PDB file of C-alpha atoms in Angstrom:
ATOM      1  CA  MET A  65      39.502  33.535-106.513  1.00  0.00           C
ATOM      2  CA  GLU A  66      42.499  32.021-104.842  1.00  0.00           C
ATOM      3  CA  LEU A  67      44.105  35.407-104.857  1.00  0.00           C
ATOM      4  CA  LEU A  68      41.017  36.933-103.298  1.00  0.00           C
ATOM      5  CA  PHE A  69      40.860  34.233-100.588  1.00  0.00           C
ATOM      6  CA  ARG A  70      44.483  34.786 -99.631  1.00  0.00           C
ATOM      7  CA  LYS A  71      43.938  38.523 -99.590  1.00  0.00           C
ATOM      8  CA  TYR A  72      41.000  38.384 -97.116  1.00  0.00           C
ATOM      9  CA  PHE A  73      41.922  35.270 -95.080  1.00  0.00           C
ATOM     10  CA  TRP A  74      42.794  37.383 -92.059  1.00  0.00           C
ATOM     11  CA  THR A  75      39.113  38.456 -91.812  1.00  0.00           C
ATOM     12  CA  LEU A  76      38.024  34.848 -91.393  1.00  0.00           C
ATOM     13  CA  ASN A  77      40.556  34.357 -88.626  1.00  0.00           C
ATOM     14  CA  LEU A  78      39.257  37.468 -86.945  1.00  0.00           C
ATOM     15  CA  ALA A  79      35.654  36.181 -87.134  1.00  0.00           C
ATOM     16  CA  PHE A  80      36.596  32.808 -85.653  1.00  0.00           C
ATOM     17  CA  LEU A  81      38.476  34.515 -82.850  1.00  0.00           C
ATOM     18  CA  ALA A  82      35.444  36.684 -82.082  1.00  0.00           C
ATOM     19  CA  VAL A  83      33.118  33.669 -81.923  1.00  0.00           C
ATOM     20  CA  ALA A  84      35.584  31.774 -79.695  1.00  0.00           C
ATOM     21  CA  ALA A  85      35.931  34.761 -77.392  1.00  0.00           C
ATOM     22  CA  LEU A  86      32.144  35.060 -77.144  1.00  0.00           C
ATOM     23  CA  LEU A  87      31.810  31.374 -76.231  1.00  0.00           C
ATOM     24  CA  CYS A  88      34.532  31.619 -73.588  1.00  0.00           C
ATOM     25  CA  ALA A  89      32.906  34.712 -72.099  1.00  0.00           C
ATOM     26  CA  GLY A  90      29.537  32.941 -71.876  1.00  0.00           C
ATOM     27  CA  ILE A  91      31.062  29.895 -70.196  1.00  0.00           C
ATOM     28  CA  ALA A  92      32.951  32.057 -67.702  1.00  0.00           C
ATOM     29  CA  ASN A  93      29.824  34.091 -66.928  1.00  0.00           C
ATOM     30  CA  SER A  94      27.764  30.941 -66.247  1.00  0.00           C
ATOM     31  CA  TRP A  95      30.435  29.491 -63.965  1.00  0.00           C
ATOM     32  CA  ILE A  96      30.775  32.700 -61.939  1.00  0.00           C
ATOM     33  CA  THR A  97      26.971  32.994 -61.592  1.00  0.00           C
ATOM     34  CA  SER A  98      26.656  29.421 -60.271  1.00  0.00           C
ATOM     35  CA  LYS A  99      29.282  30.120 -57.615  1.00  0.00           C
ATOM     36  CA  ILE A 100      27.798  33.402 -56.442  1.00  0.00           C
ATOM     37  CA  ALA A 101      24.070  32.438 -56.372  1.00  0.00           C
ATOM     38  CA  PRO A 102      23.704  28.654 -56.557  1.00  0.00           C
ATOM     39  CA  GLY A 103      20.046  28.754 -55.565  1.00  0.00           C
ATOM     40  CA  LEU A 104      18.923  30.921 -58.477  1.00  0.00           C
ATOM     41  CA  SER A 105      17.494  29.325 -61.549  1.00  0.00           C
ATOM     42  CA  PHE A 106      16.062  30.748 -64.686  1.00  0.00           C
ATOM     43  CA  GLY A 107      13.165  29.626 -66.697  1.00  0.00           C
ATOM     44  CA  PHE A 108       9.591  28.761 -65.988  1.00  0.00           C
ATOM     45  CA  ASP A 109       8.520  27.629 -62.507  1.00  0.00           C
ATOM     46  CA  VAL A 110       7.571  23.974 -62.400  1.00  0.00           C
ATOM     47  CA  PRO A 111       4.677  23.279 -60.000  1.00  0.00           C
ATOM     48  CA  VAL A 112       5.710  21.044 -57.138  1.00  0.00           C
ATOM     49  CA  ARG A 113       3.211  18.590 -55.723  1.00  0.00           C
ATOM     50  CA  ALA A 114       2.545  19.092 -52.001  1.00  0.00           C
ATOM     51  CA  PRO A 115       3.504  16.166 -49.777  1.00  0.00           C
ATOM     52  CA  PRO A 116       0.578  13.969 -48.759  1.00  0.00           C
ATOM     53  CA  PRO A 117      -0.842  14.642 -45.285  1.00  0.00           C
ATOM     54  CA  THR A 118       0.496  12.392 -42.608  1.00  0.00           C
ATOM     55  CA  ALA A 119      -1.747   9.819 -41.024  1.00  0.00           C
ATOM     56  CA  GLY A 120      -3.302  11.030 -37.833  1.00  0.00           C
ATOM     57  CA  GLY A 121      -5.594  13.858 -38.868  1.00  0.00           C
ATOM     58  CA  PRO A 122      -5.188  17.417 -40.104  1.00  0.00           C
ATOM     59  CA  ALA A 123      -2.072  19.458 -39.525  1.00  0.00           C
ATOM     60  CA  ARG A 124      -1.851  21.106 -36.126  1.00  0.00           C
ATOM     61  CA  LEU A 125      -0.651  24.580 -35.315  1.00  0.00           C
ATOM     62  CA  HIS A 126       2.292  24.935 -32.995  1.00  0.00           C
ATOM     63  CA  LEU A 127       0.877  26.598 -29.898  1.00  0.00           C
ATOM     64  CA  GLU A 128       3.942  28.626 -28.918  1.00  0.00           C
ATOM     65  CA  THR A 129       4.588  29.801 -32.497  1.00  0.00           C
ATOM     66  CA  THR A 130       0.959  30.824 -33.029  1.00  0.00           C
ATOM     67  CA  ALA A 131       0.811  32.660 -29.690  1.00  0.00           C
ATOM     68  CA  SER A 132       4.054  34.512 -30.461  1.00  0.00           C
ATOM     69  CA  PHE A 133       2.755  35.525 -33.904  1.00  0.00           C
ATOM     70  CA  LEU A 134      -0.534  36.822 -32.458  1.00  0.00           C
ATOM     71  CA  GLY A 135       1.110  38.459 -29.432  1.00  0.00           C
ATOM     72  CA  ILE A 136      -0.686  36.279 -26.899  1.00  0.00           C
ATOM     73  CA  VAL A 137       0.957  35.431 -23.569  1.00  0.00           C
ATOM     74  CA  LEU A 138       0.356  31.809 -22.685  1.00  0.00           C
ATOM     75  CA  PRO A 139      -0.256  30.961 -18.999  1.00  0.00           C
ATOM     76  CA  LYS A 140       2.510  28.981 -17.377  1.00  0.00           C
ATOM     77  CA  ASP A 141       1.792  25.729 -15.572  1.00  0.00           C
ATOM     78  CA  GLU A 142       2.219  26.111 -11.853  1.00  0.00           C
ATOM     79  CA  PRO A 143       4.304  23.371 -10.274  1.00  0.00           C
ATOM     80  CA  VAL A 144       2.226  20.954  -8.231  1.00  0.00           C
ATOM     81  CA  ALA A 145       3.483  20.659  -4.694  1.00  0.00           C
ATOM     82  CA  ILE A 146       3.861  16.988  -3.783  1.00  0.00           C
ATOM     83  CA  PRO A 147       3.449  16.462  -0.038  1.00  0.00           C
ATOM     84  CA  ARG A 148       6.453  14.803   1.485  1.00  0.00           C
ATOM     85  CA  GLU A 149       6.110  12.147   4.102  1.00  0.00           C
ATOM     86  CA  PRO A 150       7.646  13.170   7.408  1.00  0.00           C
ATOM     87  CA  VAL A 151      11.093  11.705   7.925  1.00  0.00           C
ATOM     88  CA  PHE A 152      11.063   9.283  10.842  1.00  0.00           C
ATOM     89  CA  ASP A 153      13.843   9.788  13.378  1.00  0.00           C
ATOM     90  CA  PRO A 154      14.349   6.567  15.369  1.00  0.00           C
ATOM     91  CA  ASN A 155      16.536   8.406  17.889  1.00  0.00           C
ATOM     92  CA  ALA A 156      13.989  11.127  18.648  1.00  0.00           C
ATOM     93  CA  ALA A 157      12.394  11.265  22.081  1.00  0.00           C
ATOM     94  CA  PRO A 158       8.833   9.889  21.910  1.00  0.00           C
ATOM     95  CA  VAL A 159       5.903  12.177  22.614  1.00  0.00           C
ATOM     96  CA  ARG A 160       2.523  11.283  24.027  1.00  0.00           C
ATOM     97  CA  SER A 161       0.421   9.460  21.461  1.00  0.00           C
ATOM     98  CA  SER A 162      -2.532  11.138  19.807  1.00  0.00           C
ATOM     99  CA  LEU A 163      -4.354   7.806  19.449  1.00  0.00           C
ATOM    100  CA  ARG A 164      -7.498   7.223  21.498  1.00  0.00           C
ATOM    101  CA  VAL A 165      -6.120   4.136  23.247  1.00  0.00           C
ATOM    102  CA  SER A 166      -5.264   3.038  26.779  1.00  0.00           C
ATOM    103  CA  LEU A 167      -2.496   0.689  27.869  1.00  0.00           C
ATOM    104  CA  ILE A 168      -3.936  -2.014  30.138  1.00  0.00           C
ATOM    105  CA  GLY A 169      -0.785  -4.006  30.847  1.00  0.00           C
ATOM    106  CA  THR A 170       2.466  -5.361  29.433  1.00  0.00           C
ATOM    107  CA  MET A 171       4.520  -8.539  29.610  1.00  0.00           C
ATOM    108  CA  VAL A 172       8.201  -7.916  28.826  1.00  0.00           C
ATOM    109  CA  ALA A 173      10.083 -11.008  27.633  1.00  0.00           C
ATOM    110  CA  ASN A 174      13.830 -11.603  27.557  1.00  0.00           C
ATOM    111  CA  ARG A 175      13.597 -11.474  23.779  1.00  0.00           C
ATOM    112  CA  PRO A 176      11.946  -8.118  22.948  1.00  0.00           C
ATOM    113  CA  GLU A 177      10.114  -9.524  19.916  1.00  0.00           C
ATOM    114  CA  TRP A 178       8.102 -11.833  22.222  1.00  0.00           C
ATOM    115  CA  SER A 179       6.916  -9.061  24.539  1.00  0.00           C
ATOM    116  CA  LEU A 180       3.163  -8.463  24.740  1.00  0.00           C
ATOM    117  CA  ALA A 181       1.001  -5.435  25.463  1.00  0.00           C
ATOM    118  CA  THR A 182      -2.728  -5.296  26.122  1.00  0.00           C
ATOM    119  CA  ILE A 183      -4.153  -2.089  24.625  1.00  0.00           C
ATOM    120  CA  ARG A 184      -7.742  -0.875  24.609  1.00  0.00           C
ATOM    121  CA  ASP A 185      -9.271   1.063  21.715  1.00  0.00           C
ATOM    122  CA  ASP A 186     -11.286   3.729  23.539  1.00  0.00           C
ATOM    123  CA  ASN A 187     -13.383   4.534  20.463  1.00  0.00           C
ATOM    124  CA  ALA A 188     -14.394   0.974  19.558  1.00  0.00           C
ATOM    125  CA  ARG A 189     -14.238  -0.172  23.212  1.00  0.00           C
ATOM    126  CA  GLU A 190     -12.244  -3.229  22.154  1.00  0.00           C
ATOM    127  CA  THR A 191      -9.146  -4.689  23.761  1.00  0.00           C
ATOM    128  CA  GLY A 192      -6.353  -6.465  21.905  1.00  0.00           C
ATOM    129  CA  VAL A 193      -2.940  -7.953  22.554  1.00  0.00           C
ATOM    130  CA  TYR A 194      -0.044  -6.658  20.464  1.00  0.00           C
ATOM    131  CA  MET A 195       3.575  -7.563  19.821  1.00  0.00           C
ATOM    132  CA  PRO A 196       6.398  -5.513  18.269  1.00  0.00           C
ATOM    133  CA  GLY A 197       5.695  -5.151  14.560  1.00  0.00           C
ATOM    134  CA  ASP A 198       1.887  -5.339  14.905  1.00  0.00           C
ATOM    135  CA  ARG A 199      -0.372  -2.580  13.557  1.00  0.00           C
ATOM    136  CA  LEU A 200      -2.431  -0.501  15.986  1.00  0.00           C
ATOM    137  CA  LEU A 201      -4.988   1.826  14.367  1.00  0.00           C
ATOM    138  CA  GLY A 202      -2.601   2.503  11.486  1.00  0.00           C
ATOM    139  CA  ALA A 203       0.454   2.887  13.739  1.00  0.00           C
ATOM    140  CA  GLU A 204       3.274   0.368  14.153  1.00  0.00           C
ATOM    141  CA  VAL A 205       4.269  -1.043  17.534  1.00  0.00           C
ATOM    142  CA  LEU A 206       8.041  -0.550  17.908  1.00  0.00           C
ATOM    143  CA  GLU A 207       8.918  -1.440  21.506  1.00  0.00           C
ATOM    144  CA  ILE A 208       7.119  -2.757  24.564  1.00  0.00           C
ATOM    145  CA  GLU A 209       8.481  -1.605  27.913  1.00  0.00           C
ATOM    146  CA  ARG A 210       7.291  -2.334  31.419  1.00  0.00           C
ATOM    147  CA  LEU A 211       5.261   0.866  31.804  1.00  0.00           C
ATOM    148  CA  ARG A 212       4.774   2.062  28.246  1.00  0.00           C
ATOM    149  CA  VAL A 213       4.620   1.101  24.567  1.00  0.00           C
ATOM    150  CA  ILE A 214       6.573   2.938  21.851  1.00  0.00           C
ATOM    151  CA  ILE A 215       4.813   3.285  18.478  1.00  0.00           C
ATOM    152  CA  LYS A 216       5.436   4.919  15.108  1.00  0.00           C
ATOM    153  CA  ASN A 217       2.435   7.030  14.151  1.00  0.00           C
ATOM    154  CA  GLU A 218       2.424   9.123  10.937  1.00  0.00           C
ATOM    155  CA  GLY A 219       6.217   9.304  10.874  1.00  0.00           C
ATOM    156  CA  ARG A 220       6.443  10.380  14.519  1.00  0.00           C
ATOM    157  CA  LYS A 221       7.699   8.455  17.521  1.00  0.00           C
ATOM    158  CA  GLU A 222       5.014   8.306  20.238  1.00  0.00           C
ATOM    159  CA  TYR A 223       4.403   6.469  23.485  1.00  0.00           C
ATOM    160  CA  ILE A 224       1.365   5.012  25.252  1.00  0.00           C
ATOM    161  CA  ALA A 225       1.883   5.046  29.003  1.00  0.00           C
ATOM    162  CA  LEU A 226       0.295   2.724  31.525  1.00  0.00           C
ATOM    163  CA  GLY A 227      -2.534   4.397  33.432  1.00  0.00           C
ATOM    164  CA  GLU A 228      -2.893   7.335  31.038  1.00  0.00           C
ATOM    165  CA  ILE A 229      -6.138   7.899  29.166  1.00  0.00           C
ATOM    166  CA  GLY A 230      -6.037   8.827  25.501  1.00  0.00           C
ATOM    167  CA  PRO A 231      -7.045  12.292  24.253  1.00  0.00           C
ATOM    168  CA  PRO A 232     -10.761  13.115  24.152  1.00  0.00           C
ATOM    169  CA  PRO A 233     -12.642  12.297  20.942  1.00  0.00           C
ATOM    170  CA  PRO A 234     -13.329  15.083  18.422  1.00  0.00           C
ATOM    171  CA  PRO A 235     -16.671  16.890  18.777  1.00  0.00           C
ATOM    172  CA  MET A 236     -19.537  15.077  17.111  1.00  0.00           C
ATOM    173  CA  THR A 237     -21.429  16.829  14.325  1.00  0.00           C
ATOM    174  CA  ALA A 238     -25.197  16.678  14.233  1.00  0.00           C
ATOM    175  CA  VAL A 239     -26.365  13.942  11.894  1.00  0.00           C
ATOM    176  CA  SER A 240     -29.764  12.611  11.077  1.00  0.00           C
ATOM    177  CA  ALA A 241     -30.852   9.556  12.973  1.00  0.00           C
ATOM    178  CA  VAL A 242     -30.212   6.328  11.097  1.00  0.00           C
ATOM    179  CA  PRO A 243     -32.234   3.267  12.044  1.00  0.00           C
ATOM    180  CA  PRO A 244     -30.063   0.448  13.382  1.00  0.00           C
ATOM    181  CA  ALA A 245     -29.290  -2.383  11.033  1.00  0.00           C
ATOM    182  CA  VAL A 246     -31.213  -5.584  11.594  1.00  0.00           C
ATOM    183  CA  SER A 247     -29.001  -8.447  12.676  1.00  0.00           C
ATOM    184  CA  SER A 248     -28.968 -11.407  10.344  1.00  0.00           C
ATOM    185  CA  GLY A 249     -28.484 -13.831  13.200  1.00  0.00           C
ATOM    186  CA  GLY A 250     -25.489 -15.872  14.359  1.00  0.00           C
ATOM    187  CA  ASP A 251     -23.914 -19.028  13.035  1.00  0.00           C
ATOM    188  CA  ALA A 252     -26.390 -21.902  12.976  1.00  0.00           C
ATOM    189  CA  ASN A 253     -23.618 -24.319  13.993  1.00  0.00           C
ATOM    190  CA  VAL A 254     -22.691 -22.361  17.140  1.00  0.00           C
ATOM    191  CA  ARG A 255     -25.428 -21.081  19.458  1.00  0.00           C
ATOM    192  CA  GLN A 256     -24.769 -18.963  22.535  1.00  0.00           C
ATOM    193  CA  ILE A 257     -27.086 -19.798  25.428  1.00  0.00           C
ATOM    194  CA  ASP A 258     -25.690 -17.248  27.878  1.00  0.00           C
ATOM    195  CA  ASP A 259     -22.373 -15.542  28.619  1.00  0.00           C
ATOM    196  CA  ASN A 260     -20.499 -18.764  29.348  1.00  0.00           C
ATOM    197  CA  ASN A 261     -22.561 -21.574  27.802  1.00  0.00           C
ATOM    198  CA  TYR A 262     -22.721 -22.567  24.142  1.00  0.00           C
ATOM    199  CA  GLU A 263     -24.030 -25.317  21.878  1.00  0.00           C
ATOM    200  CA  ILE A 264     -21.937 -26.579  18.956  1.00  0.00           C
ATOM    201  CA  THR A 265     -22.988 -29.079  16.316  1.00  0.00           C
ATOM    202  CA  ARG A 266     -20.918 -32.240  15.968  1.00  0.00           C
ATOM    203  CA  ASP A 267     -20.375 -31.519  12.278  1.00  0.00           C
ATOM    204  CA  GLU A 268     -18.903 -28.106  13.048  1.00  0.00           C
ATOM    205  CA  LEU A 269     -16.562 -29.506  15.709  1.00  0.00           C
ATOM    206  CA  ASP A 270     -15.354 -32.318  13.430  1.00  0.00           C
ATOM    207  CA  LYS A 271     -14.885 -29.838  10.591  1.00  0.00           C
ATOM    208  CA  GLN A 272     -12.728 -27.542  12.741  1.00  0.00           C
ATOM    209  CA  LEU A 273     -10.670 -30.321  14.343  1.00  0.00           C
ATOM    210  CA  SER A 274      -9.962 -31.919  10.968  1.00  0.00           C
ATOM    211  CA  ASN A 275      -8.124 -28.810   9.740  1.00  0.00           C
ATOM    212  CA  LEU A 276      -5.640 -27.703  12.375  1.00  0.00           C
ATOM    213  CA  ASN A 277      -3.827 -25.447   9.913  1.00  0.00           C
ATOM    214  CA  ALA A 278      -6.975 -23.350   9.456  1.00  0.00           C
ATOM    215  CA  ILE A 279      -7.433 -23.083  13.227  1.00  0.00           C
ATOM    216  CA  ALA A 280      -3.821 -21.972  13.635  1.00  0.00           C
ATOM    217  CA  THR A 281      -4.326 -19.073  11.216  1.00  0.00           C
ATOM    218  CA  GLN A 282      -7.436 -17.746  12.999  1.00  0.00           C
ATOM    219  CA  ALA A 283      -5.418 -16.398  15.944  1.00  0.00           C
ATOM    220  CA  ARG A 284      -1.894 -16.094  17.282  1.00  0.00           C
ATOM    221  CA  ILE A 285      -1.202 -18.588  20.064  1.00  0.00           C
ATOM    222  CA  VAL A 286       1.847 -18.357  22.328  1.00  0.00           C
ATOM    223  CA  PRO A 287       2.760 -20.084  25.605  1.00  0.00           C
ATOM    224  CA  SER A 288       1.763 -18.184  28.730  1.00  0.00           C
ATOM    225  CA  PHE A 289       3.971 -17.984  31.794  1.00  0.00           C
ATOM    226  CA  LYS A 290       3.214 -16.875  35.326  1.00  0.00           C
ATOM    227  CA  ASN A 291       6.043 -16.489  37.838  1.00  0.00           C
ATOM    228  CA  GLY A 292       8.312 -18.289  35.377  1.00  0.00           C
ATOM    229  CA  VAL A 293       6.008 -21.331  35.128  1.00  0.00           C
ATOM    230  CA  ALA A 294       3.929 -22.242  32.075  1.00  0.00           C
ATOM    231  CA  ASN A 295       0.223 -21.938  32.889  1.00  0.00           C
ATOM    232  CA  GLY A 296      -1.426 -22.360  29.475  1.00  0.00           C
ATOM    233  CA  PHE A 297      -1.632 -20.736  26.060  1.00  0.00           C
ATOM    234  CA  LYS A 298      -2.485 -17.100  25.331  1.00  0.00           C
ATOM    235  CA  LEU A 299      -4.523 -16.070  22.290  1.00  0.00           C
ATOM    236  CA  PHE A 300      -4.472 -12.692  20.574  1.00  0.00           C
ATOM    237  CA  SER A 301      -4.993 -11.171  17.112  1.00  0.00           C
ATOM    238  CA  ILE A 302      -8.183 -13.232  16.891  1.00  0.00           C
ATOM    239  CA  ARG A 303      -9.851 -12.809  13.516  1.00  0.00           C
ATOM    240  CA  PRO A 304     -13.493 -11.674  13.469  1.00  0.00           C
ATOM    241  CA  GLY A 305     -15.835 -14.477  12.489  1.00  0.00           C
ATOM    242  CA  SER A 306     -13.345 -17.182  13.472  1.00  0.00           C
ATOM    243  CA  LEU A 307     -14.201 -20.153  15.669  1.00  0.00           C
ATOM    244  CA  TYR A 308     -12.520 -18.471  18.643  1.00  0.00           C
ATOM    245  CA  SER A 309     -14.707 -15.380  18.405  1.00  0.00           C
ATOM    246  CA  LYS A 310     -17.844 -17.509  17.950  1.00  0.00           C
ATOM    247  CA  ILE A 311     -17.246 -19.448  21.165  1.00  0.00           C
ATOM    248  CA  GLY A 312     -16.594 -16.343  23.273  1.00  0.00           C
ATOM    249  CA  ILE A 313     -12.791 -16.253  23.445  1.00  0.00           C
ATOM    250  CA  GLU A 314     -11.304 -12.744  23.461  1.00  0.00           C
ATOM    251  CA  ASN A 315      -7.873 -11.302  22.745  1.00  0.00           C
ATOM    252  CA  GLY A 316      -5.566 -11.813  25.717  1.00  0.00           C
ATOM    253  CA  ASP A 317      -7.427 -14.836  27.125  1.00  0.00           C
ATOM    254  CA  VAL A 318      -5.249 -17.623  28.536  1.00  0.00           C
ATOM    255  CA  ILE A 319      -6.624 -21.156  28.124  1.00  0.00           C
ATOM    256  CA  ARG A 320      -5.514 -22.904  31.315  1.00  0.00           C
ATOM    257  CA  LYS A 321      -7.548 -26.123  31.357  1.00  0.00           C
ATOM    258  CA  ILE A 322      -9.693 -28.206  29.003  1.00  0.00           C
ATOM    259  CA  ASN A 323     -12.102 -30.670  30.634  1.00  0.00           C
ATOM    260  CA  GLY A 324     -10.161 -30.295  33.875  1.00  0.00           C
ATOM    261  CA  PHE A 325      -6.758 -31.115  32.360  1.00  0.00           C
ATOM    262  CA  GLU A 326      -4.004 -28.500  32.400  1.00  0.00           C
ATOM    263  CA  ILE A 327      -2.481 -27.647  29.025  1.00  0.00           C
ATOM    264  CA  ASN A 328       0.933 -26.286  29.930  1.00  0.00           C
ATOM    265  CA  SER A 329       2.876 -28.075  27.187  1.00  0.00           C
ATOM    266  CA  PRO A 330       2.392 -28.933  23.497  1.00  0.00           C
ATOM    267  CA  GLU A 331       2.341 -32.643  24.355  1.00  0.00           C
ATOM    268  CA  LYS A 332      -0.664 -32.235  26.645  1.00  0.00           C
ATOM    269  CA  ALA A 333      -2.414 -30.112  24.047  1.00  0.00           C
ATOM    270  CA  LEU A 334      -2.066 -32.905  21.465  1.00  0.00           C
ATOM    271  CA  GLU A 335      -3.261 -35.474  23.997  1.00  0.00           C
ATOM    272  CA  LEU A 336      -6.389 -33.432  24.710  1.00  0.00           C
ATOM    273  CA  TYR A 337      -6.964 -32.962  21.001  1.00  0.00           C
ATOM    274  CA  ALA A 338      -7.556 -36.700  20.587  1.00  0.00           C
ATOM    275  CA  LYS A 339      -9.983 -36.739  23.531  1.00  0.00           C
ATOM    276  CA  LEU A 340     -11.993 -33.782  22.264  1.00  0.00           C
ATOM    277  CA  LYS A 341     -12.982 -35.627  19.089  1.00  0.00           C
ATOM    278  CA  GLU A 342     -14.990 -38.116  21.175  1.00  0.00           C
ATOM    279  CA  SER A 343     -16.345 -35.730  23.830  1.00  0.00           C
ATOM    280  CA  SER A 344     -19.977 -34.682  24.073  1.00  0.00           C
ATOM    281  CA  LYS A 345     -19.120 -31.727  26.293  1.00  0.00           C
ATOM    282  CA  VAL A 346     -16.101 -29.441  26.443  1.00  0.00           C
ATOM    283  CA  GLU A 347     -15.291 -27.237  29.417  1.00  0.00           C
ATOM    284  CA  LEU A 348     -12.637 -24.547  29.289  1.00  0.00           C
ATOM    285  CA  GLU A 349     -11.021 -22.638  32.105  1.00  0.00           C
ATOM    286  CA  LEU A 350      -9.872 -19.206  30.955  1.00  0.00           C
ATOM    287  CA  GLU A 351      -7.936 -16.460  32.659  1.00  0.00           C
ATOM    288  CA  ARG A 352      -9.066 -13.016  31.534  1.00  0.00           C
ATOM    289  CA  ARG A 353      -7.491  -9.910  33.055  1.00  0.00           C
ATOM    290  CA  GLY A 354      -6.629 -11.807  36.230  1.00  0.00           C
ATOM    291  CA  GLN A 355     -10.056 -13.461  36.636  1.00  0.00           C
ATOM    292  CA  VAL A 356     -10.854 -17.132  36.063  1.00  0.00           C
ATOM    293  CA  ILE A 357     -13.797 -17.620  33.691  1.00  0.00           C
ATOM    294  CA  PRO A 358     -15.365 -21.017  32.935  1.00  0.00           C
ATOM    295  CA  LYS A 359     -16.761 -21.767  29.482  1.00  0.00           C
ATOM    296  CA  SER A 360     -18.997 -24.755  28.725  1.00  0.00           C
ATOM    297  CA  TYR A 361     -19.798 -26.170  25.277  1.00  0.00           C
ATOM    298  CA  VAL A 362     -22.361 -28.905  24.623  1.00  0.00           C
ATOM    299  CA  ILE A 363     -21.770 -30.940  21.460  1.00  0.00           C
ATOM    300  CA  ARG A 364     -25.061 -31.960  19.819  1.00  0.00           C
TER     301      ARG A 364
END
């Protein structure tokens, strides 16, 4: 047996070498395959669970991808033209204003910001007094000169000249007749007897005189000068429904006297204020467009 084993021992070595070579070849083949095609795998496919739908509803198709797949040409959004505001050129020469207004008169002060202009709205038939920076029918008053007023209207520099009439109004379209609104009546505390005579309740007068701050905000009041001499106080920018409008005072009026006393200084105005609280009748002397107008108020 030992002799037989020694005689055929080389066959066992040959078998072991063959098995080792086969194992090495298999290992080398697997390594080369993994390098060439790493994504390939062998065996049975394992089902993969689909990811849960995201919160927010069902999946949506991508519009551009779907249209490209189906051969549909999507319409392109047209850019929206945004209107640009006209650029204002402060150095441009002013042109005649398109506003329906007329310049009645001007008062040019040494300080331009204190200059005044009386302008009439030809559509509303109302007259007002304006200073630089005030608004006039949507336009801004820039400068007040002796014979004209410079304004900024819709980004354009315009002028309103003294003695010129504004452009004609646009043609009226035919509309159905509308019955006039019924007036609800005036203030019960202030009653107008005629053009220049009024009745005011004592409660209303005391109420107004007790709150001077409220009175000061109902109109703009500036000293008035004539030939370089103070002759009273001028009122303009009067608010509708204010005490001034109720007692018949208009924009541009100059209050010259109260109960016969001139009010050409703040001190005299305060002195008359104390007397008015005890008066049963108040008489004003106004100057309106060069005419002296008396106003009488009975306190009851």
